[in-house]
């Protein structure tokens, strides 16, 4: 009644119903155990730039939204965010079709225990959705909240088969982006940009 402000807060909302949420321990952003950040100050190792904290799948009437919360989200190179790279693999456990390797366009070598059917990826400069054959199915829309360290990749349901994926398996990956793929990982001493 006096007009004096007592408190304020910022709330970030993601439209949609939460289908599933995963939490990830803090401080485990070293890959299989021995990866180090590039030495250039843009990569902010001390802030945990590539440290995934939560991953949530949301559903709206016409889209699936994949929310990546990292320890520190920022923009070092002039995109919506950078140098972060967010990728999620989707797998329908009811089918054996798909692939158990990477397509070869992300500068990554991977063997998957079970086949995946779709991959969604985004950096602060763009992204894409592909099926296991590598067919381009469009680009995700991104929603970014640097203040809350949250990046959301939204794809139309028809981009991933137009089906209910709420009981599918997901594999979220966070890494460093370099010109549309993952940044090089090299054996030896860390370099300024590897």
PDB file of C-alpha atoms in Angstrom:
ATOM      1  CA  UNK A   1       0.000   0.000   0.000  1.00  0.00           C
ATOM      2  CA  UNK A   2       3.006   2.328   0.242  1.00  0.00           C
ATOM      3  CA  UNK A   3       4.150   1.576  -3.303  1.00  0.00           C
ATOM      4  CA  UNK A   4       7.545   0.423  -2.064  1.00  0.00           C
ATOM      5  CA  UNK A   5       9.002  -2.478  -4.054  1.00  0.00           C
ATOM      6  CA  UNK A   6       9.611  -5.457  -1.755  1.00  0.00           C
ATOM      7  CA  UNK A   7      11.047  -8.029  -4.159  1.00  0.00           C
ATOM      8  CA  UNK A   8      11.438  -8.898  -7.805  1.00  0.00           C
ATOM      9  CA  UNK A   9      12.444 -11.941  -9.810  1.00  0.00           C
ATOM     10  CA  UNK A  10      12.921 -13.027 -13.398  1.00  0.00           C
ATOM     11  CA  UNK A  11      11.053 -16.127 -14.498  1.00  0.00           C
ATOM     12  CA  UNK A  12      11.797 -17.979 -17.710  1.00  0.00           C
ATOM     13  CA  UNK A  13       9.035 -20.120 -19.115  1.00  0.00           C
ATOM     14  CA  UNK A  14       9.140 -22.722 -21.844  1.00  0.00           C
ATOM     15  CA  UNK A  15       5.734 -23.314 -23.357  1.00  0.00           C
ATOM     16  CA  UNK A  16       4.833 -26.968 -23.364  1.00  0.00           C
ATOM     17  CA  UNK A  17       4.305 -29.925 -21.124  1.00  0.00           C
ATOM     18  CA  UNK A  18       7.377 -31.549 -19.607  1.00  0.00           C
ATOM     19  CA  UNK A  19       7.634 -35.128 -20.873  1.00  0.00           C
ATOM     20  CA  UNK A  20      10.880 -36.032 -19.106  1.00  0.00           C
ATOM     21  CA  UNK A  21      13.765 -34.344 -17.341  1.00  0.00           C
ATOM     22  CA  UNK A  22      17.267 -35.531 -16.575  1.00  0.00           C
ATOM     23  CA  UNK A  23      19.813 -33.968 -14.245  1.00  0.00           C
ATOM     24  CA  UNK A  24      23.550 -34.270 -14.700  1.00  0.00           C
ATOM     25  CA  UNK A  25      26.241 -33.854 -12.022  1.00  0.00           C
ATOM     26  CA  UNK A  26      28.209 -30.628 -11.871  1.00  0.00           C
ATOM     27  CA  UNK A  27      31.844 -30.666 -12.958  1.00  0.00           C
ATOM     28  CA  UNK A  28      31.835 -33.664 -15.314  1.00  0.00           C
ATOM     29  CA  UNK A  29      32.564 -31.759 -18.528  1.00  0.00           C
ATOM     30  CA  UNK A  30      35.775 -33.642 -19.341  1.00  0.00           C
ATOM     31  CA  UNK A  31      34.401 -36.147 -21.878  1.00  0.00           C
ATOM     32  CA  UNK A  32      35.488 -39.706 -21.142  1.00  0.00           C
ATOM     33  CA  UNK A  33      37.716 -38.389 -18.359  1.00  0.00           C
ATOM     34  CA  UNK A  34      40.724 -36.661 -19.858  1.00  0.00           C
ATOM     35  CA  UNK A  35      39.444 -33.904 -22.141  1.00  0.00           C
ATOM     36  CA  UNK A  36      40.503 -30.339 -21.378  1.00  0.00           C
ATOM     37  CA  UNK A  37      39.142 -27.073 -22.703  1.00  0.00           C
ATOM     38  CA  UNK A  38      40.995 -25.082 -25.360  1.00  0.00           C
ATOM     39  CA  UNK A  39      43.274 -22.515 -23.756  1.00  0.00           C
ATOM     40  CA  UNK A  40      41.709 -19.436 -25.396  1.00  0.00           C
ATOM     41  CA  UNK A  41      39.745 -17.377 -22.848  1.00  0.00           C
ATOM     42  CA  UNK A  42      36.571 -17.600 -24.984  1.00  0.00           C
ATOM     43  CA  UNK A  43      36.002 -21.153 -23.703  1.00  0.00           C
ATOM     44  CA  UNK A  44      35.676 -20.271 -19.982  1.00  0.00           C
ATOM     45  CA  UNK A  45      36.611 -23.624 -18.481  1.00  0.00           C
ATOM     46  CA  UNK A  46      36.378 -22.161 -14.972  1.00  0.00           C
ATOM     47  CA  UNK A  47      32.689 -21.414 -15.582  1.00  0.00           C
ATOM     48  CA  UNK A  48      31.827 -24.874 -16.953  1.00  0.00           C
ATOM     49  CA  UNK A  49      30.730 -23.786 -20.423  1.00  0.00           C
ATOM     50  CA  UNK A  50      30.165 -27.367 -21.621  1.00  0.00           C
ATOM     51  CA  UNK A  51      28.897 -28.791 -18.325  1.00  0.00           C
ATOM     52  CA  UNK A  52      25.340 -30.080 -18.898  1.00  0.00           C
ATOM     53  CA  UNK A  53      23.201 -29.635 -15.784  1.00  0.00           C
ATOM     54  CA  UNK A  54      19.689 -30.579 -16.931  1.00  0.00           C
ATOM     55  CA  UNK A  55      18.062 -31.818 -20.109  1.00  0.00           C
ATOM     56  CA  UNK A  56      14.281 -31.640 -20.495  1.00  0.00           C
ATOM     57  CA  UNK A  57      11.937 -32.753 -23.271  1.00  0.00           C
ATOM     58  CA  UNK A  58       8.796 -30.633 -23.673  1.00  0.00           C
ATOM     59  CA  UNK A  59       5.774 -31.253 -25.888  1.00  0.00           C
ATOM     60  CA  UNK A  60       3.429 -28.703 -27.430  1.00  0.00           C
ATOM     61  CA  UNK A  61       0.523 -29.365 -29.764  1.00  0.00           C
ATOM     62  CA  UNK A  62       2.773 -29.292 -32.828  1.00  0.00           C
ATOM     63  CA  UNK A  63       6.401 -29.458 -31.625  1.00  0.00           C
ATOM     64  CA  UNK A  64       8.994 -31.199 -29.475  1.00  0.00           C
ATOM     65  CA  UNK A  65      11.329 -28.972 -27.491  1.00  0.00           C
ATOM     66  CA  UNK A  66      14.693 -30.076 -26.153  1.00  0.00           C
ATOM     67  CA  UNK A  67      15.995 -27.842 -23.349  1.00  0.00           C
ATOM     68  CA  UNK A  68      19.697 -27.882 -22.489  1.00  0.00           C
ATOM     69  CA  UNK A  69      20.730 -26.134 -19.285  1.00  0.00           C
ATOM     70  CA  UNK A  70      24.487 -25.774 -18.906  1.00  0.00           C
ATOM     71  CA  UNK A  71      26.573 -24.348 -16.101  1.00  0.00           C
ATOM     72  CA  UNK A  72      27.458 -21.274 -18.196  1.00  0.00           C
ATOM     73  CA  UNK A  73      25.824 -20.163 -21.466  1.00  0.00           C
ATOM     74  CA  UNK A  74      27.169 -17.051 -23.169  1.00  0.00           C
ATOM     75  CA  UNK A  75      28.193 -15.653 -26.548  1.00  0.00           C
ATOM     76  CA  UNK A  76      31.909 -15.378 -27.305  1.00  0.00           C
ATOM     77  CA  UNK A  77      31.884 -15.356 -31.124  1.00  0.00           C
ATOM     78  CA  UNK A  78      28.813 -13.330 -32.156  1.00  0.00           C
ATOM     79  CA  UNK A  79      25.987 -15.872 -32.446  1.00  0.00           C
ATOM     80  CA  UNK A  80      22.896 -16.374 -30.312  1.00  0.00           C
ATOM     81  CA  UNK A  81      25.310 -18.273 -28.078  1.00  0.00           C
ATOM     82  CA  UNK A  82      28.827 -19.626 -28.636  1.00  0.00           C
ATOM     83  CA  UNK A  83      31.044 -21.666 -28.506  1.00  0.00           C
ATOM     84  CA  UNK A  84      28.454 -24.235 -27.339  1.00  0.00           C
ATOM     85  CA  UNK A  85      27.063 -27.024 -29.537  1.00  0.00           C
ATOM     86  CA  UNK A  86      23.924 -28.960 -28.591  1.00  0.00           C
ATOM     87  CA  UNK A  87      23.004 -32.278 -30.184  1.00  0.00           C
ATOM     88  CA  UNK A  88      20.301 -34.794 -29.298  1.00  0.00           C
ATOM     89  CA  UNK A  89      19.918 -38.251 -30.805  1.00  0.00           C
ATOM     90  CA  UNK A  90      16.435 -39.810 -30.774  1.00  0.00           C
ATOM     91  CA  UNK A  91      15.792 -43.537 -30.724  1.00  0.00           C
ATOM     92  CA  UNK A  92      12.522 -45.423 -31.007  1.00  0.00           C
ATOM     93  CA  UNK A  93      13.053 -48.547 -28.861  1.00  0.00           C
ATOM     94  CA  UNK A  94      10.326 -50.347 -30.842  1.00  0.00           C
ATOM     95  CA  UNK A  95      12.348 -50.483 -34.082  1.00  0.00           C
ATOM     96  CA  UNK A  96      15.717 -51.810 -35.163  1.00  0.00           C
ATOM     97  CA  UNK A  97      15.986 -49.509 -38.186  1.00  0.00           C
ATOM     98  CA  UNK A  98      18.364 -46.569 -38.129  1.00  0.00           C
ATOM     99  CA  UNK A  99      22.113 -46.446 -37.697  1.00  0.00           C
ATOM    100  CA  UNK A 100      24.638 -47.188 -34.968  1.00  0.00           C
ATOM    101  CA  UNK A 101      27.292 -44.771 -36.242  1.00  0.00           C
ATOM    102  CA  UNK A 102      27.463 -41.033 -36.828  1.00  0.00           C
ATOM    103  CA  UNK A 103      26.709 -39.730 -40.310  1.00  0.00           C
ATOM    104  CA  UNK A 104      30.140 -38.120 -40.647  1.00  0.00           C
ATOM    105  CA  UNK A 105      29.165 -34.463 -40.861  1.00  0.00           C
ATOM    106  CA  UNK A 106      29.869 -33.396 -37.255  1.00  0.00           C
ATOM    107  CA  UNK A 107      33.586 -34.243 -36.960  1.00  0.00           C
ATOM    108  CA  UNK A 108      32.794 -37.035 -34.506  1.00  0.00           C
ATOM    109  CA  UNK A 109      33.367 -40.783 -34.424  1.00  0.00           C
ATOM    110  CA  UNK A 110      30.779 -42.691 -32.416  1.00  0.00           C
ATOM    111  CA  UNK A 111      29.462 -46.219 -32.050  1.00  0.00           C
ATOM    112  CA  UNK A 112      25.967 -46.513 -30.582  1.00  0.00           C
ATOM    113  CA  UNK A 113      24.785 -49.665 -28.803  1.00  0.00           C
ATOM    114  CA  UNK A 114      21.367 -49.360 -30.462  1.00  0.00           C
ATOM    115  CA  UNK A 115      20.309 -47.615 -33.705  1.00  0.00           C
ATOM    116  CA  UNK A 116      19.087 -44.026 -33.635  1.00  0.00           C
ATOM    117  CA  UNK A 117      16.515 -42.607 -36.059  1.00  0.00           C
ATOM    118  CA  UNK A 118      16.782 -38.780 -35.770  1.00  0.00           C
ATOM    119  CA  UNK A 119      19.373 -36.187 -34.766  1.00  0.00           C
ATOM    120  CA  UNK A 120      18.711 -32.554 -33.828  1.00  0.00           C
ATOM    121  CA  UNK A 121      21.635 -30.119 -33.554  1.00  0.00           C
ATOM    122  CA  UNK A 122      22.145 -26.413 -32.984  1.00  0.00           C
ATOM    123  CA  UNK A 123      24.864 -23.886 -32.412  1.00  0.00           C
ATOM    124  CA  UNK A 124      24.371 -20.175 -31.985  1.00  0.00           C
ATOM    125  CA  UNK A 125      24.734 -19.859 -35.758  1.00  0.00           C
ATOM    126  CA  UNK A 126      22.211 -22.455 -36.955  1.00  0.00           C
ATOM    127  CA  UNK A 127      21.326 -26.089 -36.837  1.00  0.00           C
ATOM    128  CA  UNK A 128      19.554 -28.955 -38.476  1.00  0.00           C
ATOM    129  CA  UNK A 129      17.389 -32.033 -38.145  1.00  0.00           C
ATOM    130  CA  UNK A 130      18.308 -35.212 -40.028  1.00  0.00           C
ATOM    131  CA  UNK A 131      17.123 -38.781 -40.105  1.00  0.00           C
ATOM    132  CA  UNK A 132      19.512 -41.735 -39.869  1.00  0.00           C
ATOM    133  CA  UNK A 133      19.996 -41.679 -43.653  1.00  0.00           C
ATOM    134  CA  UNK A 134      21.284 -38.102 -43.435  1.00  0.00           C
ATOM    135  CA  UNK A 135      18.226 -36.581 -45.121  1.00  0.00           C
ATOM    136  CA  UNK A 136      17.794 -32.926 -44.119  1.00  0.00           C
ATOM    137  CA  UNK A 137      14.427 -32.501 -42.382  1.00  0.00           C
ATOM    138  CA  UNK A 138      14.683 -28.807 -41.546  1.00  0.00           C
ATOM    139  CA  UNK A 139      16.192 -26.659 -38.829  1.00  0.00           C
ATOM    140  CA  UNK A 140      15.267 -26.319 -35.184  1.00  0.00           C
ATOM    141  CA  UNK A 141      13.996 -23.021 -33.859  1.00  0.00           C
ATOM    142  CA  UNK A 142      16.115 -21.942 -30.911  1.00  0.00           C
ATOM    143  CA  UNK A 143      15.091 -20.081 -27.781  1.00  0.00           C
ATOM    144  CA  UNK A 144      18.005 -18.823 -25.718  1.00  0.00           C
ATOM    145  CA  UNK A 145      18.167 -17.409 -22.187  1.00  0.00           C
ATOM    146  CA  UNK A 146      21.770 -16.476 -21.413  1.00  0.00           C
ATOM    147  CA  UNK A 147      20.789 -15.305 -17.912  1.00  0.00           C
ATOM    148  CA  UNK A 148      19.445 -18.747 -17.014  1.00  0.00           C
ATOM    149  CA  UNK A 149      22.005 -20.751 -19.062  1.00  0.00           C
ATOM    150  CA  UNK A 150      19.232 -22.350 -21.114  1.00  0.00           C
ATOM    151  CA  UNK A 151      19.061 -23.182 -24.834  1.00  0.00           C
ATOM    152  CA  UNK A 152      15.901 -24.788 -26.236  1.00  0.00           C
ATOM    153  CA  UNK A 153      15.790 -26.523 -29.622  1.00  0.00           C
ATOM    154  CA  UNK A 154      12.243 -26.724 -30.972  1.00  0.00           C
ATOM    155  CA  UNK A 155      11.307 -28.956 -33.909  1.00  0.00           C
ATOM    156  CA  UNK A 156       7.927 -29.570 -35.546  1.00  0.00           C
ATOM    157  CA  UNK A 157       6.586 -33.020 -34.724  1.00  0.00           C
ATOM    158  CA  UNK A 158       6.509 -33.941 -38.406  1.00  0.00           C
ATOM    159  CA  UNK A 159      10.307 -33.419 -38.552  1.00  0.00           C
ATOM    160  CA  UNK A 160      10.741 -36.484 -36.348  1.00  0.00           C
ATOM    161  CA  UNK A 161       8.148 -38.730 -37.892  1.00  0.00           C
ATOM    162  CA  UNK A 162       5.025 -36.959 -36.635  1.00  0.00           C
ATOM    163  CA  UNK A 163       4.689 -39.525 -33.886  1.00  0.00           C
ATOM    164  CA  UNK A 164       4.642 -39.547 -30.102  1.00  0.00           C
ATOM    165  CA  UNK A 165       8.252 -39.699 -28.932  1.00  0.00           C
ATOM    166  CA  UNK A 166       7.482 -39.432 -25.214  1.00  0.00           C
ATOM    167  CA  UNK A 167       8.633 -43.033 -24.633  1.00  0.00           C
ATOM    168  CA  UNK A 168      11.661 -42.838 -26.939  1.00  0.00           C
ATOM    169  CA  UNK A 169      15.270 -42.835 -25.781  1.00  0.00           C
ATOM    170  CA  UNK A 170      17.271 -39.598 -26.012  1.00  0.00           C
ATOM    171  CA  UNK A 171      20.980 -38.915 -25.945  1.00  0.00           C
ATOM    172  CA  UNK A 172      21.856 -35.250 -25.323  1.00  0.00           C
ATOM    173  CA  UNK A 173      25.414 -34.160 -26.136  1.00  0.00           C
ATOM    174  CA  UNK A 174      27.089 -30.841 -25.279  1.00  0.00           C
ATOM    175  CA  UNK A 175      30.360 -29.823 -26.863  1.00  0.00           C
ATOM    176  CA  UNK A 176      32.226 -27.000 -28.513  1.00  0.00           C
ATOM    177  CA  UNK A 177      31.168 -25.893 -31.995  1.00  0.00           C
ATOM    178  CA  UNK A 178      33.570 -24.934 -34.749  1.00  0.00           C
ATOM    179  CA  UNK A 179      32.138 -23.911 -38.136  1.00  0.00           C
ATOM    180  CA  UNK A 180      29.115 -26.221 -38.000  1.00  0.00           C
ATOM    181  CA  UNK A 181      30.669 -29.291 -36.406  1.00  0.00           C
ATOM    182  CA  UNK A 182      32.335 -30.327 -33.162  1.00  0.00           C
ATOM    183  CA  UNK A 183      35.681 -28.716 -32.396  1.00  0.00           C
ATOM    184  CA  UNK A 184      38.751 -30.905 -32.947  1.00  0.00           C
ATOM    185  CA  UNK A 185      39.975 -33.063 -30.080  1.00  0.00           C
ATOM    186  CA  UNK A 186      43.693 -33.810 -30.241  1.00  0.00           C
ATOM    187  CA  UNK A 187      46.053 -35.919 -28.173  1.00  0.00           C
ATOM    188  CA  UNK A 188      48.751 -33.962 -26.354  1.00  0.00           C
ATOM    189  CA  UNK A 189      48.930 -30.494 -24.951  1.00  0.00           C
ATOM    190  CA  UNK A 190      45.795 -28.345 -25.223  1.00  0.00           C
ATOM    191  CA  UNK A 191      45.862 -25.651 -27.883  1.00  0.00           C
ATOM    192  CA  UNK A 192      44.205 -22.273 -28.109  1.00  0.00           C
ATOM    193  CA  UNK A 193      41.291 -23.594 -30.231  1.00  0.00           C
ATOM    194  CA  UNK A 194      41.501 -27.410 -29.866  1.00  0.00           C
TER     195      UNK A 194
END
